[in-house]
C-alpha positions as semicolon CSV with decimal commas, in nm:
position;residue;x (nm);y (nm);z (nm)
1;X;-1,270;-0,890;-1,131
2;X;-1,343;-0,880;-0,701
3;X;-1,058;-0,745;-0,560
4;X;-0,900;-0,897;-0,329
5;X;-0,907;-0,833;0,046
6;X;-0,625;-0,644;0,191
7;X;-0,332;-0,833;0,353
8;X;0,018;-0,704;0,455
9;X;0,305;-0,813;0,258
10;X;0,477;-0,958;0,563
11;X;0,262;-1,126;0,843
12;X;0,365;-1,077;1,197
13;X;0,400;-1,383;1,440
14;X;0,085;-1,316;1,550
15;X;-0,110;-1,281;1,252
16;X;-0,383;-1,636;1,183
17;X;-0,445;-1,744;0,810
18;X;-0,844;-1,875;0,739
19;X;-0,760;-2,147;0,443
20;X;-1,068;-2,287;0,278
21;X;-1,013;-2,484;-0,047
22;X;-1,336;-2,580;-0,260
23;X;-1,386;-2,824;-0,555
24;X;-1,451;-2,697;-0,894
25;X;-1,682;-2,951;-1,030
26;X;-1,607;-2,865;-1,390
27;X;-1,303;-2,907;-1,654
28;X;-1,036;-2,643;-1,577
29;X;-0,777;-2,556;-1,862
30;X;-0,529;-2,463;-1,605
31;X;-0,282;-2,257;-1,899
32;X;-0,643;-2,057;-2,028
33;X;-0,684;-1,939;-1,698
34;X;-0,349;-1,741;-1,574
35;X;-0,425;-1,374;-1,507
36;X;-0,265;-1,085;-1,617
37;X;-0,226;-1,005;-1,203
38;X;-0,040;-1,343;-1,171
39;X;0,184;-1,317;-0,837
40;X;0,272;-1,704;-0,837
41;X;0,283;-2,004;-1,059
42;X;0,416;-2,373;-1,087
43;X;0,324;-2,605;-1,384
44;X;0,343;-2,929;-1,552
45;X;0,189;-3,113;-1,851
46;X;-0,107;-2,883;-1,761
47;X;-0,137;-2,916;-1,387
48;X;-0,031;-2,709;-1,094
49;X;-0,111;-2,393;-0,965
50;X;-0,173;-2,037;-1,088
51;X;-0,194;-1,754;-0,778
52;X;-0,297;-1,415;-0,711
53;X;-0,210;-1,190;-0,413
54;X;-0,023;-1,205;-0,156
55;X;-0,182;-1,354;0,214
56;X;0,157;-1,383;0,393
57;X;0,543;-1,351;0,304
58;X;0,851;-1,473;0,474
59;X;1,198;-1,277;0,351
60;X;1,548;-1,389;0,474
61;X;1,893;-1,451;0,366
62;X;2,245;-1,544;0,446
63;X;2,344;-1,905;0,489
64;X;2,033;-2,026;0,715
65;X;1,788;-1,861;0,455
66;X;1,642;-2,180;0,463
67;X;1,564;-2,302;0,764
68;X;1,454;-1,952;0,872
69;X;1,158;-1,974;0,612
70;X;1,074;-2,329;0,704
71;X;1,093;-2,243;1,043
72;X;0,886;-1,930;0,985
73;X;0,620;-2,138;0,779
74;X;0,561;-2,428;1,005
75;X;0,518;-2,174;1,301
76;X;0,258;-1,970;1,080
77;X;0,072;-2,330;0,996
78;X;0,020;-2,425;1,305
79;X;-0,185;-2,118;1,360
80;X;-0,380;-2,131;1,034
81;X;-0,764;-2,268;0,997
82;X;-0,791;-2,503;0,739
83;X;-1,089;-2,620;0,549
84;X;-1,054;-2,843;0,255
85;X;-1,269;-3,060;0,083
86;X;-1,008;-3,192;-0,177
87;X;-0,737;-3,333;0,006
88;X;-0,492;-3,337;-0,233
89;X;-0,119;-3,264;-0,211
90;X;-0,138;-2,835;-0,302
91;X;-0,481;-2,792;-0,187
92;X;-0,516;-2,639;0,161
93;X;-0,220;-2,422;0,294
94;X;0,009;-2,358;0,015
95;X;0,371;-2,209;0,029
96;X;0,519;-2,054;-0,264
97;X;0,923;-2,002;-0,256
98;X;1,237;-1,885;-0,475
99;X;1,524;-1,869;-0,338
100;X;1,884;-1,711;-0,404
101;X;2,187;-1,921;-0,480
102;X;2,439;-1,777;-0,297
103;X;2,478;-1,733;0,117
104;X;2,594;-1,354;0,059
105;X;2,292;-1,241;-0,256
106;X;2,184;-0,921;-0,213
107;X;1,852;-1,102;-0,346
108;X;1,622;-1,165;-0,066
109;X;1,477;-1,520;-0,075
110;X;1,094;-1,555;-0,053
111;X;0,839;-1,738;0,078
112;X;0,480;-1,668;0,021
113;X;0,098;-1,792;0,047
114;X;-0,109;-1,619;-0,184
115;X;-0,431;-1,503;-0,140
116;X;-0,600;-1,705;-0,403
117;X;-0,497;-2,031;-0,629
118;X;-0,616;-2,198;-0,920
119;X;-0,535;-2,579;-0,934
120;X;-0,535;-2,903;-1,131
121;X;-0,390;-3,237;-1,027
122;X;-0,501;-3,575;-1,100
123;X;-0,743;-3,417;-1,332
124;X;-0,877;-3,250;-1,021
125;X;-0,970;-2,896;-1,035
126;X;-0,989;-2,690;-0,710
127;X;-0,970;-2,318;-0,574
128;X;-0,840;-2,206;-0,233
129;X;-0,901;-1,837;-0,120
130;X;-0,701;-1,722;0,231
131;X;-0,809;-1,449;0,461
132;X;-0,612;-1,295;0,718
133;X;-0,777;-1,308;1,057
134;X;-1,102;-1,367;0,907
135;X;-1,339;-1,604;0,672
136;X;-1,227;-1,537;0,314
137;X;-1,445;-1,431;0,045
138;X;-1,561;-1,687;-0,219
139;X;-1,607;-1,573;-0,531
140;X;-1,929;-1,632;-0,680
141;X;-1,712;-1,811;-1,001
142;X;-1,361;-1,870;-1,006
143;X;-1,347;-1,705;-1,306
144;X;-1,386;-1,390;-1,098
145;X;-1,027;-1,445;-0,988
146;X;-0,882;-1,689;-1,295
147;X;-0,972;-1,481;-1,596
148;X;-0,865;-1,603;-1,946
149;X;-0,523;-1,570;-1,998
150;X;-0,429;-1,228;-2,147
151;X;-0,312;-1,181;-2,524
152;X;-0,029;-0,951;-2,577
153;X;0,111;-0,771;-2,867
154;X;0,400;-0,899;-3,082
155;X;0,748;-0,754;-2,888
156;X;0,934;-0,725;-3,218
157;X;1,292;-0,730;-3,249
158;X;1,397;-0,817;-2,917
159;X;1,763;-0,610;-2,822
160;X;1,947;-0,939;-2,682
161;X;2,263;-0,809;-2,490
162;X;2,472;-1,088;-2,365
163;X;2,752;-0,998;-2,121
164;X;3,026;-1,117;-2,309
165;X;3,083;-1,152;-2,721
166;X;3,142;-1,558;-2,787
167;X;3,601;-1,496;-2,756
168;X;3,529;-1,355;-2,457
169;X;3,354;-1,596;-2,303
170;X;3,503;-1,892;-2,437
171;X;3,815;-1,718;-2,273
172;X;3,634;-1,754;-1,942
173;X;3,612;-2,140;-2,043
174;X;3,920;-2,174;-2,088
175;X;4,071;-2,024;-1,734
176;X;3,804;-2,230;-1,539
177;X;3,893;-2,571;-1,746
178;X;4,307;-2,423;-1,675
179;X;4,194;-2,412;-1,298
180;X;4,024;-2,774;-1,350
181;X;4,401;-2,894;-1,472
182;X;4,542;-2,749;-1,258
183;X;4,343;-2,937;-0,963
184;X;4,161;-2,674;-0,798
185;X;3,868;-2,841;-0,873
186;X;3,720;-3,176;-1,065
187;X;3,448;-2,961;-1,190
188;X;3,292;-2,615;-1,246
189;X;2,961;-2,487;-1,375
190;X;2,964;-2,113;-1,511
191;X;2,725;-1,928;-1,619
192;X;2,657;-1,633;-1,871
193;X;2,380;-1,280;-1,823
194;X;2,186;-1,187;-2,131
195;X;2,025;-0,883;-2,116
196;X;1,678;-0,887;-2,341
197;X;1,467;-0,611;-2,424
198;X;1,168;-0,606;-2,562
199;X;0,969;-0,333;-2,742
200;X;0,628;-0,372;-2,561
201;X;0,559;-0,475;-2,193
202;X;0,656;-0,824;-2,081
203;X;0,332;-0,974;-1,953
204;X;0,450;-1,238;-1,702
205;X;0,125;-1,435;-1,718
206;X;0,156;-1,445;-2,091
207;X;0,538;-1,588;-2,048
208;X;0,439;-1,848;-1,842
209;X;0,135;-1,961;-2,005
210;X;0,364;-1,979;-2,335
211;X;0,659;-2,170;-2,144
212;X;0,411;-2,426;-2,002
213;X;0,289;-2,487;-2,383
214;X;0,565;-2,532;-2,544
215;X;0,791;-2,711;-2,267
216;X;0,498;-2,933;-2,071
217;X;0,721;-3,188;-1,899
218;X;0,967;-2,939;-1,749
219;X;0,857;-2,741;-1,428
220;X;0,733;-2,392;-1,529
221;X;0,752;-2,165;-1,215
222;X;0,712;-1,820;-1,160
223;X;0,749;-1,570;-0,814
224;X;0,893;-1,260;-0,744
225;X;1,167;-1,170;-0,981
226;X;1,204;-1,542;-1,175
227;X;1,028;-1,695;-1,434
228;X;1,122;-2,008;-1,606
229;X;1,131;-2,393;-1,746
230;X;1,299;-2,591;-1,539
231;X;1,393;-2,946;-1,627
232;X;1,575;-3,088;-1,335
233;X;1,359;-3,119;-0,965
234;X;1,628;-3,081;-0,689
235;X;1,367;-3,206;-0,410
236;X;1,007;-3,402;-0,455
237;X;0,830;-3,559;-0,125
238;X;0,557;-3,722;-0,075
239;X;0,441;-3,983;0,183
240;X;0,799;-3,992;0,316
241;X;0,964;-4,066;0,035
242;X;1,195;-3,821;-0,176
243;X;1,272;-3,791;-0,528
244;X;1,556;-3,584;-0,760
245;X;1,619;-3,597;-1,117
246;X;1,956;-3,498;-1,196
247;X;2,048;-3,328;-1,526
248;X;2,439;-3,310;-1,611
249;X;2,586;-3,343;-1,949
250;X;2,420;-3,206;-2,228
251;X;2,355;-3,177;-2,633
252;X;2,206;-2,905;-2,826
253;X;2,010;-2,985;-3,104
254;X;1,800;-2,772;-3,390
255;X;1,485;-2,677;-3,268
256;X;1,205;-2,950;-3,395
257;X;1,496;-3,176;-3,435
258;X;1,621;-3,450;-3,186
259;X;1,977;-3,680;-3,219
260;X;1,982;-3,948;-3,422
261;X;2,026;-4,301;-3,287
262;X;2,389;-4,318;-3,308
263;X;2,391;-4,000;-3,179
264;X;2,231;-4,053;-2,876
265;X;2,452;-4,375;-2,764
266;X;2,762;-4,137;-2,862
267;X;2,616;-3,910;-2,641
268;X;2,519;-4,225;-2,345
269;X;2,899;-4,348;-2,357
270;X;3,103;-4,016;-2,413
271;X;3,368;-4,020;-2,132
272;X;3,355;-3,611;-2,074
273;X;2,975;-3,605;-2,047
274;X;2,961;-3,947;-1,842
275;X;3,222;-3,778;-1,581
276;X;3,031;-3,429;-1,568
277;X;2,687;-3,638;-1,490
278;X;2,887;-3,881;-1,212
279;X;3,005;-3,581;-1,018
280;X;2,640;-3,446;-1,018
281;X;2,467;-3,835;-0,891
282;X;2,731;-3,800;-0,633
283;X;2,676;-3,491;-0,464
284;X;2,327;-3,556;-0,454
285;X;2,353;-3,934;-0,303
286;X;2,650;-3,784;-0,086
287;X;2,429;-3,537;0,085
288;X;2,104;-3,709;0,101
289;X;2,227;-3,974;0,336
290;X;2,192;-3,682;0,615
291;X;1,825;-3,669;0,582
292;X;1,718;-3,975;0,420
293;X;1,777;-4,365;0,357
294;X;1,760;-4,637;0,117
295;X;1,901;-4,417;-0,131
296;X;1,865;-4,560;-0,495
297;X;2,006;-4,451;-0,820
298;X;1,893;-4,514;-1,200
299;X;2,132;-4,836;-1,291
300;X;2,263;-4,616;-1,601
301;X;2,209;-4,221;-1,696
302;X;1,915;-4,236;-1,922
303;X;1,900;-3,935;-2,215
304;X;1,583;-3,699;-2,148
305;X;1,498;-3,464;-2,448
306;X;1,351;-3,188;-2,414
307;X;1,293;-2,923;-2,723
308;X;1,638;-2,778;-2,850
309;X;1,846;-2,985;-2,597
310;X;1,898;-3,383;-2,465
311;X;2,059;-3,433;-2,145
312;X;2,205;-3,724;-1,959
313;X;1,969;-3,806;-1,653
314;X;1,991;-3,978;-1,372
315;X;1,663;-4,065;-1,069
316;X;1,727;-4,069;-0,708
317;X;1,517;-4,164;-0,466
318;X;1,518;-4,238;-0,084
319;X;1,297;-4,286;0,232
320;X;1,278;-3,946;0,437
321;X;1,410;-3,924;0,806
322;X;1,074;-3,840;1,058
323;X;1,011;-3,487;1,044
324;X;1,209;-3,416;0,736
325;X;1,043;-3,149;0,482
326;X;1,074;-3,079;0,123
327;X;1,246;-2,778;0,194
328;X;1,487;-2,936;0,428
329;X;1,605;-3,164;0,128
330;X;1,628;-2,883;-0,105
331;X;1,818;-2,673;0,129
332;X;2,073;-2,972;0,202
333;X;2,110;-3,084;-0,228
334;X;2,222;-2,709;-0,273
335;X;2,403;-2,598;-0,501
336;X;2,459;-2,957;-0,612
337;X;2,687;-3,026;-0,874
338;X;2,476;-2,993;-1,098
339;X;2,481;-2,623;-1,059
340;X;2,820;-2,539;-0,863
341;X;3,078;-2,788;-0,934
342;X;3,295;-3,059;-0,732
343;X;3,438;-3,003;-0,474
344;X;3,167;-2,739;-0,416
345;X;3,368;-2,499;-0,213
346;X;3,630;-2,480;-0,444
347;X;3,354;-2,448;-0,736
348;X;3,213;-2,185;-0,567
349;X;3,550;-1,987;-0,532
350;X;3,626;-2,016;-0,918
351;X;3,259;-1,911;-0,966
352;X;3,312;-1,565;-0,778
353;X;3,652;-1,495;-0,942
354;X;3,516;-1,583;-1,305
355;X;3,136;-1,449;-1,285
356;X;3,145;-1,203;-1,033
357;X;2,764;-1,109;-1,049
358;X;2,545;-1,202;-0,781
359;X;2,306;-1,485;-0,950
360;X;2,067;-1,388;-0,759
361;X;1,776;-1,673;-0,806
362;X;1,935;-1,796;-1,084
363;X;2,014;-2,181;-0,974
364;X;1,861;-2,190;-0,674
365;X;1,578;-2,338;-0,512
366;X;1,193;-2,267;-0,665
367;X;0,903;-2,430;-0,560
368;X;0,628;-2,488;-0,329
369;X;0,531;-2,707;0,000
370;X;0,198;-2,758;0,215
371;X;0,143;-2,746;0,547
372;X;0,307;-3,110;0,631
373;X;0,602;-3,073;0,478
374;X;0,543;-3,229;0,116
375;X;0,618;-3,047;-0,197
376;X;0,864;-2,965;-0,514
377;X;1,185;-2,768;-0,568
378;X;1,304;-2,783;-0,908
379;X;1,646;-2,543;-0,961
380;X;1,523;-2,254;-1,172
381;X;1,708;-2,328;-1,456
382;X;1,615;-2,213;-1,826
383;X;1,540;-1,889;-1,673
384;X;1,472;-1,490;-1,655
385;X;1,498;-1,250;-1,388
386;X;1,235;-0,993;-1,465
387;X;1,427;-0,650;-1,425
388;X;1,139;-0,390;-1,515
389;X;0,854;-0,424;-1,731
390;X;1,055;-0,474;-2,066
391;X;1,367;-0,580;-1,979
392;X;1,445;-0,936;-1,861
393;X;1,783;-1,105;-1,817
394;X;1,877;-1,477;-1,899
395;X;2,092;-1,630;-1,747
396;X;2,228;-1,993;-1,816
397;X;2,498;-2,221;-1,865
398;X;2,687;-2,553;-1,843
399;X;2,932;-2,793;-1,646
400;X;3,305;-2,774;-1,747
401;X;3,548;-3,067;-1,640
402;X;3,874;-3,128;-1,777
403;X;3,783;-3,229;-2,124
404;X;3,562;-2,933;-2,202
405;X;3,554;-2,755;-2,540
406;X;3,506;-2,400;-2,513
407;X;3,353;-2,302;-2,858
408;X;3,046;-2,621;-2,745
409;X;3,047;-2,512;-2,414
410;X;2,916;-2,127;-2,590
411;X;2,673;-2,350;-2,781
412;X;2,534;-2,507;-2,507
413;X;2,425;-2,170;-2,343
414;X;2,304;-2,014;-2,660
415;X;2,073;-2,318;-2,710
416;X;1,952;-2,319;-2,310
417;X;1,818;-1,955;-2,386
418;X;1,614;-2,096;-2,632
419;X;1,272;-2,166;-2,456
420;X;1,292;-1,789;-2,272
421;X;1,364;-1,596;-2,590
422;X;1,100;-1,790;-2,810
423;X;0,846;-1,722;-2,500
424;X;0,919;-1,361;-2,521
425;X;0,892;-1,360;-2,891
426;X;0,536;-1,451;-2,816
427;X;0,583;-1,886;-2,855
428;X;0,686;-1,913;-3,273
429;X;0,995;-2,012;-3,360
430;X;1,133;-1,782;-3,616
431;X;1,476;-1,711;-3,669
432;X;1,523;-1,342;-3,603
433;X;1,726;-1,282;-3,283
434;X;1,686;-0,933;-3,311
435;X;2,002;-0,707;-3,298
436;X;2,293;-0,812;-3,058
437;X;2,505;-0,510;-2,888
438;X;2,832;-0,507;-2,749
């Protein structure tokens, strides 16, 4: 493989970005093609983008993270030279980003453009190489770049170390539906850390080429420190409209299995799970109306299933104020409900007393925009922070309101670790969960 020319990790303000994005007139298996030297990745029934390198990086934090890295981005594109021959949405200047969930993380957030990506959409296939200052190098194939995607060996058992044994979190329900009752707030989301190590190398490439398989309609991302299958996009524009699908309220179910018909309208009229999924609609619609307009809503939560889980879903969409970006929308949504709780500030404040760990990008904005704004944040959800080259930690969990049930709220997080573990058990099913220390 070429390498790749030389770029600093951070840019200065007065460093210029060459863009040139050519079509690849042949069939591109997008999933066959992520390299073992992946730095970037976002999916979906088998488009996207798979990166390499690094051309130029953005890192801030604290509670205008956001608006720093749009503000950082726009200024960079309207220095960059862009040639591109596709013309689609993520060809041409390309912005990767994950970003932490709370104001205070110690996490940095990130936004990058890498130095080479692989893409498919519309049944498209394309490849965009960046230089820094000058013309970049084209490959003579992109194969050169986009190797086959690498095999790896069997982890075996997998050491899965969850923070807390089952009592001790279901305690943890139980004070944060006690602070529900007793009106601190209408509702809470926590969250639980499961430490997983494995006894060979993670290979990131190989995790999200196995997540992208086996969960094609969620949103499989991967930068910096996260990897994951995310099922619920916080932010979509395009054309000056903007899209959300909220996710709130939730079922697990046995892997190859879905609910049955009764089931499922159970499920559509339960009072608990309609009032978790109401707060969530609402603190979306709530906050769009600051940056958008003509805000509609599904008529009734519809049930998406997904492997190992249904949830109750709801679509938003609206018209975009004039000069309103993707990442605006995504900064202004977060932490929706969906996520954090209602009323959010008081959500927030149970969060910190009852999981006191920073979630770093856990819940938080992940996605990608171009250079006019457009693009998708999902909430990384379904996910892994990648700690060192075996060791990964999960992190997920669920919405508590009054009526919650402890011992299924425990459930619901064991069976929303589901795709990460069977990726890092190399994509089979099985049944072995490998030993579990306290």
């Amino acid at each position: 493989m070429p390498s790749l020319p030389t770029s600093p990790a951070l840019a200065d303000d007065t460093s210029e970005l060459v863009v040139r994005t050519l079509r690849i007139d042949e069939p591109v298996d997008l999933l066959g093609h992520v390299p073992e030297h992946l730095s970037a990745a976002w999916l979906r029934h088998g488009q996207g983008l798979v990166a390499v390198g690094t051309a130029w990086s953005v890192q801030t934090a604290g509670p205008h993270r956001f608006a720093a890295a749009s503000a950082a981005f726009q200024h960079l594109a309207q220095r960059c030279r862009i040639d591109d021959e596709v013309r689609t949405r993520a060809s041409g200047l390309i912005a990767l980003g994950s970003f932490s969930y709370a104001d205070g993380s110690a996490r940095p957030s990130t936004l990058m453009v890498p130095q080479a990506a692989l893409g498919v959409e519309e049944g498209e296939a394309f490849l965009t190489v960046v230089g820094t200052g000058v013309e970049p190098e084209v490959p003579a194939s992109w194969r050169d770049l986009f190797p086959s995607t690498p095999r790896t060996p069997d982890p075996g058992e997998l050491d899965i170390d969850p923070s807390h044994t089952p009592e001790q979190y279901q305690a943890l329900v139980r004070e944060a539906v006690g602070a529900i009752t007793d009106g601190e707030a209408q509702k809470v989301v926590l969250s639980e850390l499961t430490t997983v190590r494995s006894g060979a190398p993670v290979s990131r490439a190989a995790l999200v080429a196995r997540l992208a398989r086996e969960y094609p309609s969620t949103w499989v991302y991967h930068l910096e420190d996260v990897v994951g299958a995310s099922p619920e996009m916080l932010a979509q524009t395009e054309d000056g409209r903007v899209f959300s699908r909220v996710l709130a309220g939730t079922r697990p179910v046995a892997e190859g299995a879905e609910l049955s018909e009764q089931d499922r309208r159970t499920f559509r009229g339960d009072a608990k799970e309609r009032s978790e999924h109401a707060f969530a609609v609402d603190s979306v619609v709530d906050r769009l109306v600051d940056v958008a307009f003509d805000v509609t809503v599904s008529p009734e939560p519809f049930v998406l299933r997904l492997p190992g889980l249904e949830h109750l879903a709801s679509d938003v969409s609206a018209s975009l104020l004039r000069g309103v970006t993707s990442l605006d929308v995504a900064a202004r949504l977060h932490p929706s409900a969906a996520v954090s709780g209602t009323p959010r500030e008081a959500a927030d404040e149970i969060i910190a007393r009852l999981e006191p760990r920073d979630r770093g990008g856990y819940a938080s904005p992940v996605g990608w925009m171009n250079a006019r704004g457009d693009g998708q944040w999902a909430i990384a959800l379904r996910m892994a922070h990648l700690v060192d080259d075996r060791t990964v930690a999960l992190q997920a969990g669920g919405g508590l309101v009054a009526a919650s049930d402890p011992v299924s709220e425990h459930a619901e997080v064991l069976a929303k670790n589901r795709p990460m573990l069977r990726a890092l058990r190399g994509g089979t099913a099985g049944t072995r969960n490998g030993p579990v220390r306290r």
